[in-house]
């Protein structure tokens, strides 16, 4: 891929890079994006309907089973070259913040630490009653202590994001020199506002996606391609071969 030379110069010289990722960064790892058509048993369900407290209250077993299916997919997945490129990228600027909407933990597996998980993690299970994290249960997904239904430790539509993660993400958007938005449809709030906050505060904004999104027209640079292909090439183009 040919990158705009001015982008490469800016990335080489900047002190603080912030990144927001969405489900598109995990697509090449075999984790379906949030707007991919669901397959098999789940084809007739709309994720946006299932990822809600109402759905869980109405039918906790159904919602539990949906997440158990997704946890299986995540367990079978592995970081792709895009994840590893972001782990590499983190080592170059003086400051680097990775913010993700994803719940699959693949950024951490690829080597990024301090990942801000705006929407929680499907890998963590918590009691829906007493909020404690539960690592073992026998048979029914019930809390060993209080008997409450277990749930994934993710943020559902209509639920607040973890305050600290959102605060640090907003600070990164306000303070960074460059804000990269990768593999997100830019539809879910408040995550989708972060690139616009960065732009408003004068950061150089870059979008990497296979197609345009509602954010594209606000970006300084839009790179069309798969993140698993574009990111390794970008890291090499900016910081050289010894980097990738
Ligand atoms: C909240 C966890 C306060 C669960 C998720 C303001 C305006 C309008 C609405 C709202 C608003 N403020 C709040 C809302 C309501 C709501 C919302 O945003 N609704 C939208 C849909 C209209 N937000 C909330 O409820 C949030 N809470 O604000 O609390 C509050 C409380 C009550 C009332 C009001 C406010 C909580 C939102 C979090 C929801 N939980 N996930 C789970 O995973 O099961 S969000 C879910 O969608 C995933 O986390 C996912 O990451 C996220 C966003 O989707 P994307 O990541 O963008 O994925 P998507 O599939 O959409 O797109 C993939 C993209 O990748 C595409 O663009 C595609 O082209 C691209 N792509 C594909 N392959 C590749 C690729 N790109 C590169 N390479 C590839 N290979």
XYZ file of N, CA and C and ligand atoms in Angstrom:
812
model
N 0.860 -1.187 0.000
C 0.000 0.000 0.000
C 0.901 1.243 0.000
N 0.511 2.254 -0.797
C 1.277 3.502 -0.805
C 0.639 4.432 0.227
N 1.442 4.913 1.160
C 0.894 5.818 2.184
C 1.253 7.260 1.844
N 0.386 8.218 2.215
C 0.731 9.636 1.979
C 2.027 9.968 2.724
N 3.062 10.477 2.026
C 4.348 10.747 2.690
C 4.195 11.649 3.921
N 3.247 12.591 3.847
C 3.120 13.510 5.000
C 2.619 12.748 6.243
N 1.827 11.696 6.007
C 1.365 10.904 7.167
C 2.547 10.184 7.811
N 3.407 9.618 6.982
C 4.572 8.886 7.512
C 5.472 9.825 8.307
N 5.680 11.028 7.791
C 6.530 12.008 8.493
C 5.915 12.380 9.839
N 4.625 12.635 9.813
C 3.935 13.034 11.059
C 4.039 11.907 12.096
N 3.796 10.672 11.663
C 3.831 9.545 12.622
C 5.230 9.358 13.175
N 6.246 9.550 12.299
C 7.637 9.361 12.739
C 8.008 10.374 13.821
N 7.455 11.600 13.678
C 7.912 12.681 14.559
C 7.052 12.854 15.805
N 5.846 12.235 15.828
C 4.914 12.612 16.910
C 5.282 11.925 18.230
N 4.822 12.530 19.313
C 5.138 12.007 20.658
C 4.043 11.106 21.207
N 2.773 11.319 20.736
C 1.657 10.645 21.413
C 0.667 10.142 20.368
N 0.570 8.825 20.254
C -0.389 8.189 19.341
C -1.486 7.535 20.170
N -2.744 7.824 19.818
C -3.885 7.122 20.442
C -4.607 6.349 19.345
N -5.134 5.186 19.720
C -5.792 4.296 18.754
C -7.126 3.841 19.328
N -8.159 3.864 18.487
C -9.458 3.272 18.845
C -9.719 2.136 17.866
N -9.957 0.928 18.413
C -10.270 -0.198 17.513
C -11.703 -0.674 17.732
N -12.232 -1.264 16.670
C -13.557 -1.890 16.687
C -13.442 -3.304 16.140
N -14.589 -3.916 15.994
C -14.653 -5.345 15.669
C -13.919 -5.686 14.372
N -13.757 -4.717 13.477
C -13.062 -4.984 12.204
C -11.638 -5.435 12.398
N -11.013 -5.015 13.535
C -9.616 -5.420 13.754
C -9.523 -6.894 14.129
N -10.631 -7.480 14.552
C -10.609 -8.908 14.903
C -11.215 -9.794 13.815
N -11.734 -9.153 12.747
C -12.402 -9.939 11.688
C -11.447 -10.970 11.093
N -10.185 -10.580 10.853
C -9.224 -11.517 10.231
C -8.734 -12.565 11.229
N -9.190 -12.462 12.471
C -8.898 -13.521 13.444
C -10.054 -14.512 13.526
N -11.070 -14.264 12.689
C -12.208 -15.189 12.677
C -13.281 -14.841 13.689
N -13.167 -13.657 14.313
C -14.221 -13.235 15.245
C -15.204 -12.361 14.454
N -16.469 -12.827 14.298
C -17.411 -12.057 13.474
C -17.575 -10.630 14.011
N -17.694 -9.666 13.091
C -17.888 -8.289 13.572
C -19.319 -8.169 14.092
N -19.557 -7.070 14.785
C -20.858 -6.920 15.435
C -21.983 -6.822 14.420
N -21.641 -6.356 13.214
C -22.678 -6.205 12.193
C -22.601 -7.272 11.109
N -21.716 -8.246 11.297
C -21.745 -9.378 10.370
C -23.049 -10.115 10.595
N -23.550 -10.728 9.531
C -24.741 -11.560 9.729
C -24.343 -12.687 10.683
N -25.177 -12.941 11.642
C -24.893 -14.031 12.581
C -25.148 -15.362 11.878
N -24.447 -16.394 12.332
C -24.570 -17.678 11.611
C -25.372 -18.669 12.454
N -25.798 -19.731 11.780
C -26.433 -20.872 12.430
C -27.610 -20.474 13.309
N -27.581 -21.064 14.507
C -28.681 -20.869 15.467
C -28.953 -19.391 15.716
N -27.890 -18.571 15.617
C -28.035 -17.174 16.019
C -28.421 -16.289 14.853
N -28.606 -16.889 13.666
C -28.868 -16.066 12.468
C -30.126 -15.226 12.645
N -31.094 -15.738 13.402
C -32.362 -15.001 13.459
C -32.365 -13.929 14.565
N -31.235 -13.796 15.259
C -31.202 -12.800 16.339
C -30.387 -11.576 15.933
N -30.813 -10.415 16.409
C -30.070 -9.166 16.175
C -29.185 -8.909 17.395
N -27.848 -8.868 17.176
C -26.959 -8.670 18.334
C -27.359 -7.456 19.173
N -27.826 -6.425 18.484
C -28.163 -5.212 19.222
C -29.321 -5.465 20.196
N -30.156 -6.433 19.841
C -31.275 -6.776 20.744
C -30.799 -7.657 21.894
N -29.863 -8.564 21.565
C -29.417 -9.528 22.588
C -28.472 -8.884 23.595
N -27.683 -7.891 23.153
C -26.676 -7.272 24.036
C -27.325 -6.161 24.863
N -28.385 -6.536 25.582
C -29.109 -5.547 26.408
C -29.538 -6.153 27.733
N -29.653 -5.335 28.783
C -30.146 -5.850 30.077
C -31.572 -6.404 29.967
N -32.351 -5.777 29.060
C -33.746 -6.238 28.900
C -33.780 -7.681 28.404
N -32.943 -7.960 27.378
C -32.926 -9.331 26.833
C -32.504 -10.308 27.922
N -31.532 -9.898 28.735
C -31.029 -10.789 29.783
C -32.097 -11.026 30.843
N -32.794 -9.976 31.215
C -33.874 -10.125 32.210
C -34.983 -11.022 31.670
N -35.279 -10.807 30.376
C -36.388 -11.556 29.768
C -36.047 -13.027 29.573
N -34.782 -13.278 29.168
C -34.406 -14.670 28.885
C -32.910 -14.867 29.158
N -32.523 -14.942 30.442
C -31.100 -15.040 30.779
C -30.407 -16.241 30.143
N -31.120 -17.359 30.001
C -30.490 -18.555 29.424
C -30.108 -18.302 27.964
N -31.011 -17.649 27.216
C -30.737 -17.372 25.794
C -29.501 -16.477 25.668
N -29.480 -15.414 26.471
C -28.363 -14.472 26.377
C -27.068 -15.151 26.825
N -27.164 -15.943 27.890
C -25.981 -16.687 28.367
C -25.460 -17.605 27.251
N -26.377 -18.321 26.573
C -25.974 -19.270 25.521
C -25.319 -18.538 24.344
N -25.845 -17.337 24.026
C -25.275 -16.557 22.908
C -23.834 -16.183 23.220
N -23.613 -15.732 24.482
C -22.248 -15.352 24.854
C -21.334 -16.573 24.974
N -21.906 -17.710 25.395
C -21.089 -18.938 25.484
C -20.604 -19.315 24.078
N -21.480 -19.151 23.085
C -21.137 -19.441 21.689
C -20.045 -18.494 21.227
N -20.194 -17.195 21.549
C -19.187 -16.198 21.135
C -17.863 -16.420 21.862
N -17.936 -16.859 23.139
C -16.696 -17.125 23.886
C -15.926 -18.270 23.238
N -16.699 -19.250 22.705
C -16.057 -20.358 21.981
C -15.297 -19.820 20.762
N -15.966 -18.937 20.022
C -15.323 -18.370 18.812
C -14.055 -17.621 19.206
N -14.147 -16.865 20.304
C -12.987 -16.078 20.744
C -11.875 -17.014 21.209
N -12.263 -18.096 21.907
C -11.253 -19.045 22.409
C -10.496 -19.695 21.254
N -11.211 -19.872 20.103
C -10.559 -20.500 18.935
C -9.776 -19.493 18.107
N -9.889 -18.209 18.459
C -9.250 -17.181 17.614
C -7.858 -16.845 18.154
N -7.096 -16.183 17.314
C -5.744 -15.743 17.712
C -5.513 -14.356 17.134
N -4.622 -13.576 17.740
C -4.341 -12.250 17.181
C -3.886 -12.365 15.727
N -4.266 -11.394 14.916
C -3.827 -11.385 13.518
C -2.713 -10.352 13.354
N -2.079 -10.272 12.164
C -0.948 -9.334 11.983
C -1.285 -7.881 12.349
N -2.555 -7.540 12.262
C -2.945 -6.168 12.650
C -2.783 -5.955 14.145
N -3.171 -6.961 14.934
C -2.987 -6.857 16.392
C -1.498 -6.745 16.731
N -0.686 -7.578 16.076
C 0.758 -7.568 16.394
C 1.396 -6.242 15.964
N 0.888 -5.676 14.874
C 1.433 -4.385 14.412
C 1.141 -3.291 15.434
N -0.030 -3.358 16.060
C -0.357 -2.343 17.088
C 0.505 -2.552 18.339
N 0.822 -3.811 18.645
C 1.720 -4.067 19.793
C 3.096 -3.493 19.482
N 3.513 -3.607 18.222
C 4.800 -3.057 17.784
C 4.765 -1.537 17.806
N 3.647 -0.994 17.292
C 3.530 0.470 17.204
C 3.700 1.119 18.585
N 3.183 0.418 19.594
C 3.173 0.986 20.959
C 4.576 1.316 21.443
N 5.583 0.659 20.876
C 6.963 0.834 21.387
C 7.644 2.069 20.797
N 7.014 2.733 19.837
C 7.744 3.816 19.155
C 7.531 5.206 19.734
N 6.301 5.705 19.792
C 6.154 7.091 20.298
C 6.392 7.129 21.807
N 6.657 8.316 22.319
C 6.862 8.447 23.766
C 5.621 8.002 24.524
N 4.453 8.288 23.966
C 3.200 7.875 24.625
C 2.296 7.175 23.626
N 1.610 6.163 24.104
C 0.719 5.370 23.230
C -0.450 4.869 24.070
N -1.663 5.117 23.597
C -2.866 4.614 24.295
C -3.715 3.825 23.309
N -4.025 2.576 23.687
C -4.895 1.734 22.857
C -6.260 1.617 23.534
N -7.267 2.106 22.842
C -8.653 2.060 23.318
C -9.404 1.077 22.433
N -10.133 0.139 23.030
C -10.866 -0.795 22.176
C -12.328 -0.917 22.580
N -13.157 -1.116 21.551
C -14.569 -1.453 21.778
C -14.721 -2.971 21.831
N -13.675 -3.672 21.473
C -13.758 -5.125 21.371
C -13.707 -5.776 22.747
N -14.301 -6.930 22.831
C -14.415 -7.632 24.118
C -13.647 -8.956 24.090
N -12.808 -9.139 23.042
C -12.193 -10.448 22.804
C -10.803 -10.621 23.415
N -10.208 -9.543 23.934
C -8.902 -9.683 24.604
C -7.744 -9.956 23.662
N -7.947 -9.837 22.351
C -6.877 -10.171 21.397
C -5.740 -9.140 21.407
N -6.027 -7.898 21.724
C -4.932 -6.903 21.805
C -3.954 -7.282 22.930
N -4.499 -7.701 24.057
C -3.639 -8.101 25.177
C -2.832 -9.344 24.789
N -3.481 -10.277 24.101
C -2.774 -11.501 23.682
C -1.631 -11.162 22.716
N -1.811 -10.100 21.929
C -0.768 -9.725 20.953
C 0.380 -8.976 21.621
N 0.168 -8.536 22.874
C 1.277 -7.902 23.592
C 1.039 -6.474 24.037
N -0.115 -5.885 23.682
C -0.395 -4.533 24.190
C -0.782 -4.630 25.677
N -0.242 -3.705 26.463
C -0.755 -3.659 27.846
C -1.419 -2.301 28.054
N -2.111 -2.169 29.157
C -2.827 -0.923 29.449
C -3.959 -0.666 28.466
N -4.506 -1.734 27.890
C -5.596 -1.583 26.911
C -6.850 -1.061 27.617
N -7.453 -0.021 27.071
C -8.687 0.507 27.670
C -9.873 -0.203 27.020
N -10.509 -1.118 27.784
C -11.638 -1.894 27.239
C -12.941 -1.145 27.545
N -13.376 -0.334 26.571
C -14.569 0.493 26.820
C -15.816 -0.363 27.037
N -15.861 -1.535 26.398
C -17.069 -2.349 26.474
C -16.872 -3.642 27.253
N -15.824 -3.701 28.079
C -15.606 -4.860 28.938
C -14.956 -6.018 28.206
N -15.122 -7.208 28.784
C -14.476 -8.397 28.214
C -15.403 -9.601 28.296
N -15.553 -10.274 27.164
C -16.391 -11.486 27.111
C -15.714 -12.615 27.856
N -14.424 -12.477 28.104
C -13.669 -13.543 28.777
C -13.909 -13.512 30.285
N -14.403 -12.379 30.805
C -14.668 -12.278 32.247
C -16.156 -12.525 32.490
N -16.463 -13.293 33.552
C -17.851 -13.591 33.915
C -18.116 -12.949 35.278
N -19.298 -12.327 35.450
C -19.598 -11.757 36.763
C -21.020 -12.104 37.156
N -21.252 -12.044 38.470
C -22.604 -12.301 38.968
C -23.481 -11.095 38.672
N -24.670 -11.331 38.122
C -25.557 -10.219 37.756
C -26.170 -9.570 39.004
N -26.030 -10.243 40.143
C -26.607 -9.682 41.385
C -25.565 -8.947 42.227
N -24.444 -9.684 42.510
C -23.488 -9.016 43.424
C -22.228 -8.533 42.704
N -22.239 -8.621 41.357
C -21.172 -8.023 40.531
C -19.793 -8.637 40.720
N -19.687 -9.644 41.581
C -18.317 -10.188 41.751
C -17.925 -11.015 40.528
N -16.639 -11.019 40.232
C -16.121 -11.810 39.111
C -16.106 -13.271 39.552
N -16.654 -14.131 38.682
C -16.753 -15.567 39.008
C -15.910 -16.348 38.000
N -15.052 -17.216 38.502
C -14.209 -17.976 37.563
C -14.649 -19.437 37.458
N -15.402 -19.897 38.466
C -15.855 -21.304 38.415
C -17.310 -21.400 38.820
N -18.036 -22.244 38.139
C -19.423 -22.536 38.516
C -19.711 -23.946 38.043
N -20.667 -24.599 38.653
C -20.937 -25.990 38.225
C -22.334 -26.036 37.637
N -22.427 -26.590 36.447
C -23.726 -26.765 35.806
C -24.350 -25.441 35.417
N -25.505 -25.099 36.004
C -26.197 -23.856 35.648
C -25.302 -22.638 35.885
N -25.376 -21.670 34.971
C -24.552 -20.455 35.166
C -25.110 -19.587 36.295
N -24.900 -20.089 37.520
C -25.395 -19.362 38.685
C -24.235 -19.012 39.611
N -24.338 -17.892 40.304
C -23.280 -17.454 41.223
C -23.155 -18.449 42.385
N -21.949 -18.961 42.637
C -21.783 -19.923 43.731
C -22.131 -19.310 45.095
N -22.044 -17.982 45.165
C -22.303 -17.363 46.486
C -23.769 -16.997 46.688
N -24.372 -16.341 45.670
C -25.728 -15.839 45.944
C -26.775 -16.481 45.054
N -26.347 -17.321 44.108
C -27.320 -18.015 43.254
C -27.842 -17.171 42.109
N -27.371 -15.919 42.016
C -27.813 -15.044 40.919
C -27.297 -15.540 39.571
N -27.989 -15.134 38.509
C -27.535 -15.517 37.158
C -26.156 -14.923 36.888
N -25.296 -15.704 36.254
C -24.006 -15.169 35.790
C -24.213 -14.469 34.459
N -23.328 -13.496 34.177
C -23.399 -12.756 32.910
C -21.990 -12.416 32.446
N -21.820 -12.111 31.160
C -20.493 -11.693 30.708
C -20.179 -10.297 31.259
N -18.923 -10.040 31.538
C -18.528 -8.731 32.090
C -18.337 -7.726 30.953
N -19.405 -7.575 30.159
C -19.379 -6.632 29.034
C -20.386 -5.517 29.301
N -20.272 -4.425 28.528
C -21.210 -3.301 28.663
C -22.333 -3.490 27.643
N -23.548 -3.648 28.087
C -24.674 -3.802 27.177
C -25.212 -2.438 26.747
N -25.976 -2.410 25.672
C -26.611 -1.158 25.240
C -27.537 -0.685 26.355
N -27.364 0.580 26.704
C -28.164 1.132 27.809
C -27.430 1.084 29.129
N -26.262 0.419 29.160
C -25.444 0.391 30.386
C -24.295 1.400 30.268
N -23.875 1.919 31.374
C -22.766 2.876 31.370
C -21.444 2.175 31.117
N -20.546 2.888 30.466
C -19.198 2.346 30.267
C -18.419 2.457 31.575
N -17.384 1.624 31.751
C -16.552 1.767 32.958
C -15.973 3.190 33.013
N -16.233 3.874 34.127
C -15.915 5.311 34.208
C -14.431 5.583 33.988
N -13.583 4.736 34.576
C -12.141 5.019 34.458
C -11.665 4.827 33.002
N -12.112 3.751 32.376
C -11.682 3.508 30.987
C -12.130 4.659 30.098
N -13.369 5.116 30.282
C -13.886 6.201 29.438
C -13.136 7.500 29.712
N -12.824 7.726 30.987
C -12.099 8.971 31.332
C -10.706 8.974 30.707
N -9.995 7.860 30.834
C -8.637 7.793 30.268
C -8.696 7.874 28.743
N -9.739 7.280 28.154
C -9.878 7.328 26.693
C -10.130 8.756 26.231
N -10.977 9.462 26.970
C -11.257 10.870 26.611
C -10.001 11.724 26.759
N -9.234 11.461 27.820
C -7.981 12.209 28.019
C -7.019 11.945 26.860
N -6.965 10.692 26.424
C -6.072 10.348 25.306
C -6.514 11.071 24.034
N -7.818 11.108 23.806
C -8.329 11.782 22.600
C -7.991 13.266 22.636
N -8.032 13.840 23.827
C -7.754 15.273 23.978
C -6.262 15.590 23.891
N -5.416 14.622 24.296
C -3.995 14.948 24.426
C -3.103 14.400 23.329
N -3.623 13.531 22.468
C -2.731 12.857 21.512
C -2.384 13.767 20.331
N -1.299 13.418 19.633
C -0.925 14.143 18.413
C -1.616 13.527 17.193
N -1.778 12.187 17.265
C -2.409 11.447 16.153
C -3.433 10.502 16.758
N -4.616 10.415 16.149
C -5.665 9.479 16.592
C -6.000 8.564 15.415
N -5.725 7.267 15.613
C -6.038 6.272 14.574
C -7.346 5.594 14.940
N -8.307 5.533 14.017
C -9.577 4.827 14.236
C -9.601 3.645 13.291
N -9.634 2.432 13.838
C -9.418 1.238 13.025
C -10.553 0.226 13.185
N -11.172 -0.164 12.056
C -12.124 -1.273 12.049
C -13.362 -1.040 12.882
N -13.896 0.176 12.845
C -15.153 0.426 13.550
C -16.121 1.153 12.634
N -17.394 0.799 12.768
C -18.435 1.411 11.929
C -18.766 2.813 12.430
N -18.249 3.166 13.598
C -18.473 4.523 14.110
C -19.930 4.787 14.458
N -20.652 3.750 14.854
C -22.084 3.894 15.137
C -22.413 3.891 16.622
N -21.486 3.338 17.426
C -21.818 3.147 18.841
C -21.210 4.271 19.672
N -22.051 4.878 20.488
C -21.628 5.973 21.361
C -21.404 5.459 22.780
N -20.573 6.091 23.596
C -19.801 7.305 23.271
C -18.471 7.035 22.562
N -18.133 5.771 22.260
C -16.825 5.466 21.646
C -16.642 6.242 20.340
N -17.709 6.309 19.541
C -17.587 6.895 18.203
C -17.318 8.398 18.249
N -17.493 8.994 19.428
C -17.202 10.447 19.525
C -15.730 10.727 19.766
N -14.987 9.707 20.194
C -13.577 9.939 20.548
C -12.760 10.483 19.364
N -12.916 9.910 18.154
C -12.129 10.466 17.031
C -12.475 11.925 16.754
N -13.720 12.296 16.999
C -14.149 13.681 16.724
C -13.606 14.626 17.784
N -13.528 14.130 19.013
C -12.914 14.932 20.086
C -11.446 15.189 19.743
N -10.775 14.129 19.289
C -9.354 14.265 18.917
C -9.204 15.294 17.806
N -10.070 15.199 16.798
C -9.993 16.138 15.665
C -10.207 17.563 16.156
N -11.172 17.718 17.031
C -11.508 19.056 17.568
C -10.336 19.642 18.341
N -9.558 18.751 18.986
C -8.431 19.224 19.792
C -7.162 19.343 18.964
N -7.301 19.164 17.652
C -6.152 19.417 16.783
C -5.277 18.236 16.466
N -5.707 17.030 16.876
C -4.904 15.854 16.516
C -5.067 15.567 15.026
N -4.046 14.914 14.442
C -4.172 14.415 13.062
C -4.979 13.122 13.155
N -6.020 12.999 12.360
C -6.909 11.835 12.481
C -6.789 10.939 11.257
N -6.715 9.641 11.508
C -6.539 8.626 10.463
C -7.564 7.529 10.670
N -8.257 7.136 9.601
C -9.199 6.013 9.685
C -8.679 4.882 8.820
N -8.698 3.657 9.357
C -8.364 2.459 8.586
C -9.595 1.560 8.620
N -10.156 1.305 7.433
C -11.380 0.516 7.331
C -11.485 0.001 5.901
N -12.240 -1.099 5.733
C -12.406 -1.617 4.363
C -13.392 -0.763 3.581
N -14.122 0.091 4.289
C -15.099 0.958 3.584
C -15.242 2.268 4.345
N -15.916 3.232 3.703
C -16.155 4.511 4.392
C -17.159 4.310 5.532
N -17.075 5.188 6.521
C -18.024 5.147 7.645
C -18.506 6.578 7.874
N -19.459 6.775 8.811
C -19.906 8.151 9.101
C -18.779 9.044 9.628
N -17.673 8.420 10.045
C -16.533 9.212 10.557
C -15.623 9.684 9.429
N -15.660 8.996 8.290
C -14.645 9.208 7.240
C -14.487 10.673 6.845
N -15.608 11.367 6.712
C -15.511 12.747 6.187
C -14.840 13.697 7.172
N -14.704 13.261 8.418
C -14.050 14.131 9.417
C -12.558 13.814 9.549
N -12.086 12.760 8.870
C -10.716 12.284 9.067
C -9.743 13.051 8.164
N -8.529 13.256 8.627
C -7.495 13.852 7.777
C -7.024 12.855 6.718
N -6.936 11.586 7.132
C -6.499 10.517 6.203
C -7.448 9.330 6.344
N -7.897 8.761 5.233
C -8.684 7.516 5.287
C -7.949 6.490 4.440
N -7.535 5.391 5.081
C -6.798 4.316 4.399
C -7.751 3.145 4.237
N -8.065 2.789 2.990
C -9.001 1.699 2.728
C -8.245 0.386 2.587
N -8.570 -0.551 3.456
C -7.945 -1.874 3.387
C -8.210 -2.630 4.675
N -7.805 -3.887 4.677
C -7.973 -4.719 5.865
C -6.903 -4.353 6.898
N -7.321 -4.207 8.145
C -6.369 -3.767 9.170
C -5.211 -4.753 9.309
N -5.493 -6.048 9.088
C -4.439 -7.064 9.206
C -3.381 -6.930 8.133
N -3.711 -6.194 7.069
C -2.737 -5.954 5.985
C -2.161 -4.542 6.056
N -3.029 -3.564 6.299
C -2.592 -2.157 6.287
C -1.653 -1.858 7.461
N -2.012 -2.341 8.655
C -1.231 -1.955 9.846
C 0.230 -2.420 9.798
N 0.507 -3.696 9.451
C 1.924 -4.087 9.370
C 2.697 -3.260 8.333
N 2.038 -2.970 7.197
C 2.709 -2.170 6.170
C 2.942 -0.744 6.666
N 1.988 -0.207 7.396
C 2.129 1.166 7.911
C 3.278 1.237 8.917
N 3.342 0.269 9.824
C 4.396 0.276 10.857
C 5.768 0.175 10.190
N 5.867 -0.667 9.175
C 7.148 -0.796 8.451
C 7.473 0.480 7.697
N 6.467 1.081 7.075
C 6.713 2.307 6.284
C 7.162 3.456 7.178
N 6.624 3.488 8.414
C 6.976 4.604 9.308
C 8.294 4.348 10.037
N 8.447 3.166 10.591
C 9.577 2.903 11.483
C 10.573 1.895 10.936
N 10.381 1.437 9.710
C 11.395 0.577 9.084
C 11.177 -0.895 9.374
N 11.929 -1.684 8.655
C 11.758 -3.132 8.709
C 12.112 -3.730 10.052
N 13.121 -3.128 10.704
C 13.531 -3.724 11.993
C 12.367 -3.658 12.960
N 11.345 -2.806 12.570
C 10.257 -2.601 13.533
C 9.255 -3.737 13.464
N 8.842 -4.117 12.261
C 7.691 -5.025 12.130
C 8.039 -6.429 12.621
C -23.977 4.438 27.191
C -20.346 -5.155 24.224
C -24.850 5.909 28.863
C -21.425 -6.189 24.192
C -21.104 -3.273 22.851
C -25.807 8.900 21.705
C -26.440 8.879 20.479
C -27.135 7.743 20.053
C -27.195 6.610 20.883
C -26.579 6.654 22.100
C -25.881 7.792 22.512
N -25.373 7.535 23.741
C -25.721 6.295 24.119
C -26.464 5.729 23.144
C -27.060 4.411 23.158
C -26.065 3.330 22.710
C -25.676 3.498 21.273
O -24.579 3.960 20.953
N -26.562 3.114 20.361
C -26.243 3.237 18.943
C -26.144 1.853 18.327
C -27.324 4.069 18.291
N -24.883 3.343 23.533
C -24.926 2.742 24.737
O -25.913 2.251 25.201
C -23.615 2.740 25.519
N -23.891 3.153 26.881
O -23.820 5.333 26.413
O -24.288 4.640 28.538
C -26.310 5.797 28.539
C -27.077 4.909 29.254
C -28.454 4.822 28.958
C -29.020 5.608 27.935
C -28.207 6.478 27.185
C -26.854 6.577 27.487
C -23.054 1.323 25.585
C -22.584 0.903 24.225
C -21.800 -0.439 24.351
C -22.611 -1.563 23.782
N -21.826 -2.806 23.832
N -20.371 -4.389 22.988
C -21.134 -7.268 23.187
O -20.087 -7.225 22.501
O -21.965 -8.186 23.125
S -21.043 -2.432 21.400
C -20.659 -3.474 20.124
O -20.670 -2.645 18.976
C -19.253 -4.050 20.142
O -18.474 -3.677 21.238
C -18.635 -3.449 18.896
O -17.283 -3.291 18.986
C -19.349 -2.171 18.899
C -19.240 -1.248 17.777
O -19.282 -1.955 16.615
P -17.893 -1.991 15.769
O -16.787 -2.371 16.675
O -17.770 -0.734 15.036
O -18.180 -3.203 14.866
P -19.146 -3.192 13.629
O -19.478 -4.603 13.346
O -20.221 -2.187 13.841
O -18.250 -2.605 12.445
C -17.108 -3.295 12.031
C -16.355 -2.317 11.159
O -15.144 -2.934 10.760
C -17.103 -1.957 9.883
O -16.959 -0.569 9.643
C -16.363 -2.744 8.785
O -16.341 -2.051 7.559
C -14.976 -2.812 9.373
N -14.178 -3.985 8.986
C -14.605 -5.257 8.778
N -13.538 -6.044 8.507
C -12.433 -5.252 8.557
C -12.848 -3.938 8.857
N -11.974 -2.915 8.969
C -10.663 -3.196 8.797
N -10.201 -4.426 8.509
C -11.047 -5.474 8.384
N -10.568 -6.692 8.089
